[in-house]
Amino acid sequence: MAKLSPDVGPKDPQIVILFGATGDLARRKLLPGLFHLVSGGFIPGCRIIGLSLDELDADGFRAMARGALDEFSTRRIDKADWAAFAEMLDYVPLAAGPKVLREAVDKADAALGGAARRLHYLSVPPSAALSAVRLLGEAELVERSRVVMEKPFGTDLDSAVVLNTRLHEVFAEDQIFRIDHFLGKEPAQNILAFRFANGLFEPIWNRNFIDHVQIDVPETLGLGKRTGFYEQTGAYRDMVVTHLFQILAFMAMEPPTALEPRSISEEKNKVFRSMLPIDPDDVVRGQYIGYRSEDGVDPESDTETFIALKCLIDNWRWAGVPFYLRTGKRLAEGQRIISIAFREPPKSMFPAGSGVGAQGPDHLTFDLADASKMSLSFYGKRPGPGMKLDKLSLQFAMQETGRIGDVLEAYERLILDAMRGDRTLFTTAEGIERLWEVSIPLLETPPPVRLYQPGSWGPKSIHQLVAPHAWRLPFERAWRDPNPAGS
């Protein structure tokens, strides 16, 4: 079991006020994550107050939390750990109002010695976020507080500006943590280590050596009960602005002056300021066949369930290097891949038929799934007479380190960072407003949606978008098993 570390966990006791405490995200991720952080010793004293529309009491909330752990926790639940965690739980129905909420927080604070910080987690639909913020203001729970917000952060520039203005009426910007669970994953942060800690790769991370970049996040899942929400957003607003552009910033930013939140946020925002507006001619929107017949969907819906686009970063490092982004629902595979294609040698000395270049350029690939993997592909000589070349690869998997058990899940890491006030992996108001600004041409003049078969890789026109290159997914070769049978 992990032990408390001042470098990982917060120094102060924490009161977590969890809005949407009976919702899907809370049950699947937040309550199991908080249980692990508490039982693992990462938080020096904690109380959790759940809020939702459900009329529960504290015992009812504890029963719901235990059911969530039994169903979704990926770790063993120790009986004594659960008993201690259950004592930390309390519940206030939203209908009870600000006075009752304040009384519950004061009670929790007294139990922690009167010096606790507050973490307000808004696990609620966007339409309910501002009413939750107003409730916190009326309950006078702003001081010593930080507030975590789930996406989307607006649906266009105007709505994002209004949302940020309303938030800033109650909370200061440095109290607001706009969460992106993609950046909370161990592999996403490994990009920073890989780029800036290695003399082998740092000098070639630019337009002189990199030909193009792909960020590819296909999903096999459909929408389930989220069709109503999705009809108002679509794949671009739901995934690209809040996830894929954030990964792009980690991939493309300049070296920060220090590995600390302010410096990293500034370098990410510089990337966003350097992005050219998204050209609708460089975008393919798709919709899987059958989407319009699902419950809650307009029979003539123009909402995209798939998007692929090319974007450009107009700065010294990346001028002329295209970044291709793709994501969608009901696709052939579920993956989270960054693939960096290096420029090919300017001239080949190898004879015709040798195989050089036949399988595309050399690639560096990051797999952003929880079981972190990296691969570097290159050409090497085939054993035997003559000069025949094959595509080979060096691969690394997190399991090979023997430390896969040390990995925190994305929400666990981000909750700890918010408790510590570490904004490295969170989005700023400036950053999100700039991304909506570069999105204006696409949002105002979107190309028509093209239908695609569920289980495919999207509309056929995605190949024209990326030409003369090719999409890396689906992979021609599977990842090697780091633990083959019998090893």
CSV table of N, CA, C and O in Angstrom, one decimal, residues 80-144:
chain,number,residue,atom,x,y,z
A,80,ALA,N,-11.3,-3.1,7.2
A,80,ALA,CA,-11.0,-2.0,8.1
A,80,ALA,C,-10.9,-0.7,7.4
A,80,ALA,O,-11.3,0.4,7.8
A,81,ASP,N,-10.3,-0.7,6.1
A,81,ASP,CA,-10.2,0.5,5.3
A,81,ASP,C,-11.6,1.0,5.0
A,81,ASP,O,-11.9,2.2,5.0
A,82,TRP,N,-12.5,0.1,4.7
A,82,TRP,CA,-13.9,0.5,4.3
A,82,TRP,C,-14.6,1.1,5.6
A,82,TRP,O,-15.3,2.1,5.4
A,83,ALA,N,-14.4,0.5,6.7
A,83,ALA,CA,-15.1,1.0,7.9
A,83,ALA,C,-14.6,2.5,8.2
A,83,ALA,O,-15.4,3.3,8.6
A,84,ALA,N,-13.3,2.7,8.0
A,84,ALA,CA,-12.8,4.0,8.3
A,84,ALA,C,-13.3,5.0,7.2
A,84,ALA,O,-13.6,6.2,7.5
A,85,PHE,N,-13.4,4.6,6.0
A,85,PHE,CA,-13.9,5.4,4.9
A,85,PHE,C,-15.3,5.8,5.1
A,85,PHE,O,-15.7,6.9,4.9
A,86,ALA,N,-16.1,4.8,5.5
A,86,ALA,CA,-17.6,5.0,5.7
A,86,ALA,C,-17.8,6.1,6.7
A,86,ALA,O,-18.8,6.9,6.6
A,87,GLU,N,-17.0,6.2,7.8
A,87,GLU,CA,-17.1,7.2,8.8
A,87,GLU,C,-16.9,8.6,8.2
A,87,GLU,O,-17.3,9.6,8.8
A,88,MET,N,-16.2,8.7,7.1
A,88,MET,CA,-15.8,10.0,6.5
A,88,MET,C,-17.0,10.5,5.7
A,88,MET,O,-16.9,11.7,5.2
A,89,LEU,N,-18.0,9.7,5.4
A,89,LEU,CA,-19.0,10.1,4.4
A,89,LEU,C,-20.2,10.8,5.1
A,89,LEU,O,-20.6,10.3,6.2
A,90,ASP,N,-20.7,11.8,4.4
A,90,ASP,CA,-21.9,12.5,4.9
A,90,ASP,C,-22.7,12.8,3.6
A,90,ASP,O,-22.2,12.7,2.5
A,91,TYR,N,-23.9,13.3,3.8
A,91,TYR,CA,-24.7,13.6,2.6
A,91,TYR,C,-25.7,14.7,2.9
A,91,TYR,O,-26.3,14.8,4.0
A,92,VAL,N,-25.9,15.6,1.9
A,92,VAL,CA,-26.8,16.7,2.0
A,92,VAL,C,-27.6,16.7,0.7
A,92,VAL,O,-27.0,16.9,-0.4
A,93,PRO,N,-28.9,16.6,0.7
A,93,PRO,CA,-29.7,16.7,-0.6
A,93,PRO,C,-29.6,18.2,-1.0
A,93,PRO,O,-29.6,19.1,-0.2
A,94,LEU,N,-29.6,18.3,-2.3
A,94,LEU,CA,-29.5,19.7,-2.9
A,94,LEU,C,-30.7,20.6,-2.4
A,94,LEU,O,-30.5,21.8,-2.2
A,95,ALA,N,-31.8,20.0,-2.3
A,95,ALA,CA,-33.0,20.7,-1.9
A,95,ALA,C,-32.9,21.3,-0.5
A,95,ALA,O,-33.6,22.2,-0.1
A,96,ALA,N,-31.9,20.8,0.3
A,96,ALA,CA,-31.8,21.3,1.7
A,96,ALA,C,-31.3,22.7,1.7
A,96,ALA,O,-31.5,23.4,2.7
A,97,GLY,N,-30.6,23.2,0.7
A,97,GLY,CA,-30.1,24.5,0.6
A,97,GLY,C,-28.8,24.9,1.2
A,97,GLY,O,-28.2,24.0,1.8
A,98,PRO,N,-28.4,26.1,1.1
A,98,PRO,CA,-27.0,26.5,1.5
A,98,PRO,C,-26.7,26.4,3.0
A,98,PRO,O,-25.6,26.1,3.4
A,99,LYS,N,-27.8,26.7,3.8
A,99,LYS,CA,-27.6,26.7,5.3
A,99,LYS,C,-27.2,25.3,5.8
A,99,LYS,O,-26.2,25.1,6.6
A,100,VAL,N,-27.9,24.3,5.3
A,100,VAL,CA,-27.7,22.9,5.8
A,100,VAL,C,-26.3,22.5,5.2
A,100,VAL,O,-25.6,21.8,5.9
A,101,LEU,N,-26.0,22.9,4.0
A,101,LEU,CA,-24.7,22.5,3.4
A,101,LEU,C,-23.6,23.1,4.3
A,101,LEU,O,-22.6,22.4,4.6
A,102,ARG,N,-23.7,24.4,4.6
A,102,ARG,CA,-22.7,25.0,5.4
A,102,ARG,C,-22.5,24.3,6.8
A,102,ARG,O,-21.4,24.1,7.3
A,103,GLU,N,-23.6,23.9,7.4
A,103,GLU,CA,-23.6,23.3,8.7
A,103,GLU,C,-22.8,21.9,8.6
A,103,GLU,O,-22.0,21.6,9.5
A,104,ALA,N,-23.1,21.2,7.5
A,104,ALA,CA,-22.4,19.9,7.3
A,104,ALA,C,-20.9,20.1,7.1
A,104,ALA,O,-20.0,19.3,7.6
A,105,VAL,N,-20.5,21.2,6.4
A,105,VAL,CA,-19.1,21.5,6.2
A,105,VAL,C,-18.4,21.9,7.5
A,105,VAL,O,-17.3,21.5,7.8
A,106,ASP,N,-19.1,22.7,8.2
A,106,ASP,CA,-18.6,23.1,9.5
A,106,ASP,C,-18.4,21.9,10.5
A,106,ASP,O,-17.4,21.9,11.2
A,107,LYS,N,-19.3,21.0,10.4
A,107,LYS,CA,-19.2,19.8,11.3
A,107,LYS,C,-17.9,19.0,10.8
A,107,LYS,O,-17.2,18.5,11.7
A,108,ALA,N,-17.8,18.8,9.5
A,108,ALA,CA,-16.6,18.1,9.0
A,108,ALA,C,-15.3,18.8,9.4
A,108,ALA,O,-14.3,18.2,9.7
A,109,ASP,N,-15.3,20.1,9.3
A,109,ASP,CA,-14.1,20.9,9.6
A,109,ASP,C,-13.7,20.8,11.0
A,109,ASP,O,-12.6,20.6,11.4
A,110,ALA,N,-14.7,20.8,11.9
A,110,ALA,CA,-14.4,20.6,13.3
A,110,ALA,C,-13.8,19.2,13.6
A,110,ALA,O,-12.9,19.1,14.4
A,111,ALA,N,-14.3,18.2,12.9
A,111,ALA,CA,-13.8,16.9,13.1
A,111,ALA,C,-12.3,16.8,12.6
A,111,ALA,O,-11.6,15.9,13.1
A,112,LEU,N,-11.9,17.7,11.7
A,112,LEU,CA,-10.6,17.7,11.2
A,112,LEU,C,-9.7,18.7,11.9
A,112,LEU,O,-8.5,18.9,11.4
A,113,GLY,N,-10.1,19.3,12.9
A,113,GLY,CA,-9.3,20.2,13.7
A,113,GLY,C,-9.5,21.7,13.3
A,113,GLY,O,-8.7,22.6,13.8
A,114,GLY,N,-10.4,22.0,12.3
A,114,GLY,CA,-10.7,23.4,12.0
A,114,GLY,C,-9.8,24.1,11.0
A,114,GLY,O,-9.8,25.3,10.8
A,115,ALA,N,-8.9,23.3,10.3
A,115,ALA,CA,-7.9,23.9,9.4
A,115,ALA,C,-8.0,23.2,8.0
A,115,ALA,O,-7.0,23.3,7.3
A,116,ALA,N,-9.1,22.6,7.7
A,116,ALA,CA,-9.2,21.8,6.5
A,116,ALA,C,-9.4,22.8,5.3
A,116,ALA,O,-10.0,23.8,5.4
A,117,ARG,N,-8.8,22.4,4.1
A,117,ARG,CA,-9.2,23.0,2.8
A,117,ARG,C,-10.4,22.3,2.2
A,117,ARG,O,-10.6,21.1,2.6
A,118,ARG,N,-11.1,23.0,1.3
A,118,ARG,CA,-12.2,22.4,0.7
A,118,ARG,C,-12.0,22.2,-0.8
A,118,ARG,O,-11.5,23.1,-1.5
A,119,LEU,N,-12.4,21.0,-1.3
A,119,LEU,CA,-12.4,20.7,-2.7
A,119,LEU,C,-13.8,20.5,-3.2
A,119,LEU,O,-14.4,19.5,-2.8
A,120,HIS,N,-14.3,21.4,-4.0
A,120,HIS,CA,-15.7,21.3,-4.5
A,120,HIS,C,-15.5,20.6,-5.9
A,120,HIS,O,-14.9,21.2,-6.8
A,121,TYR,N,-16.1,19.4,-6.0
A,121,TYR,CA,-16.0,18.7,-7.3
A,121,TYR,C,-17.4,18.7,-7.9
A,121,TYR,O,-18.3,18.1,-7.4
A,122,LEU,N,-17.5,19.4,-9.1
A,122,LEU,CA,-18.8,19.6,-9.8
A,122,LEU,C,-19.0,18.5,-10.8
A,122,LEU,O,-18.7,18.6,-12.0
A,123,SER,N,-19.4,17.3,-10.4
A,123,SER,CA,-19.6,16.2,-11.3
A,123,SER,C,-21.1,16.2,-11.7
A,123,SER,O,-21.9,15.4,-11.4
A,124,VAL,N,-21.4,17.3,-12.5
A,124,VAL,CA,-22.8,17.6,-12.9
A,124,VAL,C,-22.8,18.0,-14.3
A,124,VAL,O,-21.7,18.4,-14.9
A,125,PRO,N,-23.9,18.0,-15.0
A,125,PRO,CA,-24.0,18.5,-16.4
A,125,PRO,C,-23.7,19.9,-16.4
A,125,PRO,O,-23.8,20.7,-15.5
A,126,PRO,N,-23.2,20.4,-17.6
A,126,PRO,CA,-22.8,21.8,-17.8
A,126,PRO,C,-23.9,22.8,-17.4
A,126,PRO,O,-23.7,23.8,-16.8
A,127,SER,N,-25.2,22.4,-17.6
A,127,SER,CA,-26.3,23.3,-17.3
A,127,SER,C,-26.5,23.5,-15.8
A,127,SER,O,-27.1,24.4,-15.4
A,128,ALA,N,-25.9,22.6,-15.0
A,128,ALA,CA,-26.1,22.7,-13.5
A,128,ALA,C,-24.8,23.2,-12.8
A,128,ALA,O,-24.9,23.5,-11.6
A,129,ALA,N,-23.8,23.5,-13.6
A,129,ALA,CA,-22.5,23.9,-13.0
A,129,ALA,C,-22.6,25.2,-12.3
A,129,ALA,O,-22.2,25.4,-11.1
A,130,LEU,N,-23.2,26.2,-13.0
A,130,LEU,CA,-23.3,27.5,-12.4
A,130,LEU,C,-24.2,27.6,-11.2
A,130,LEU,O,-24.0,28.4,-10.2
A,131,SER,N,-25.3,26.8,-11.2
A,131,SER,CA,-26.2,26.8,-10.0
A,131,SER,C,-25.4,26.2,-8.8
A,131,SER,O,-25.6,26.6,-7.7
A,132,ALA,N,-24.6,25.2,-9.1
A,132,ALA,CA,-23.8,24.7,-8.0
A,132,ALA,C,-22.8,25.7,-7.4
A,132,ALA,O,-22.6,25.8,-6.2
A,133,VAL,N,-22.2,26.5,-8.3
A,133,VAL,CA,-21.3,27.5,-7.9
A,133,VAL,C,-22.0,28.6,-7.1
A,133,VAL,O,-21.5,29.1,-6.1
A,134,ARG,N,-23.2,29.0,-7.5
A,134,ARG,CA,-24.0,29.9,-6.8
A,134,ARG,C,-24.3,29.4,-5.4
A,134,ARG,O,-24.3,30.2,-4.4
A,135,LEU,N,-24.7,28.1,-5.3
A,135,LEU,CA,-25.0,27.5,-4.0
A,135,LEU,C,-23.7,27.6,-3.1
A,135,LEU,O,-23.9,28.0,-1.9
A,136,LEU,N,-22.6,27.4,-3.6
A,136,LEU,CA,-21.3,27.5,-2.8
A,136,LEU,C,-21.1,28.9,-2.3
A,136,LEU,O,-20.7,29.2,-1.2
A,137,GLY,N,-21.4,29.9,-3.2
A,137,GLY,CA,-21.3,31.3,-2.8
A,137,GLY,C,-22.3,31.6,-1.7
A,137,GLY,O,-21.9,32.3,-0.7
A,138,GLU,N,-23.5,31.2,-1.8
A,138,GLU,CA,-24.5,31.5,-0.8
A,138,GLU,C,-24.2,30.8,0.5
A,138,GLU,O,-24.5,31.3,1.6
A,139,ALA,N,-23.5,29.7,0.4
A,139,ALA,CA,-23.2,28.9,1.7
A,139,ALA,C,-21.8,29.5,2.2
A,139,ALA,O,-21.4,29.0,3.3
A,140,GLU,N,-21.3,30.5,1.6
A,140,GLU,CA,-20.0,31.1,2.0
A,140,GLU,C,-18.9,30.0,2.2
A,140,GLU,O,-18.2,30.0,3.2
A,141,LEU,N,-18.8,29.3,1.1
A,141,LEU,CA,-17.8,28.2,1.1
A,141,LEU,C,-16.7,28.5,0.0
A,141,LEU,O,-16.3,27.5,-0.7
A,142,VAL,N,-16.3,29.7,-0.2
A,142,VAL,CA,-15.4,30.1,-1.2
A,142,VAL,C,-14.0,30.2,-0.7
A,142,VAL,O,-13.0,29.7,-1.3
A,143,GLU,N,-13.8,30.7,0.5
A,143,GLU,CA,-12.4,30.8,1.1
A,143,GLU,C,-11.9,29.4,1.4
A,143,GLU,O,-12.6,28.4,1.7
A,144,ARG,N,-10.6,29.3,1.3
A,144,ARG,CA,-9.8,28.0,1.5
A,144,ARG,C,-10.4,26.9,0.6
A,144,ARG,O,-10.4,25.7,0.9
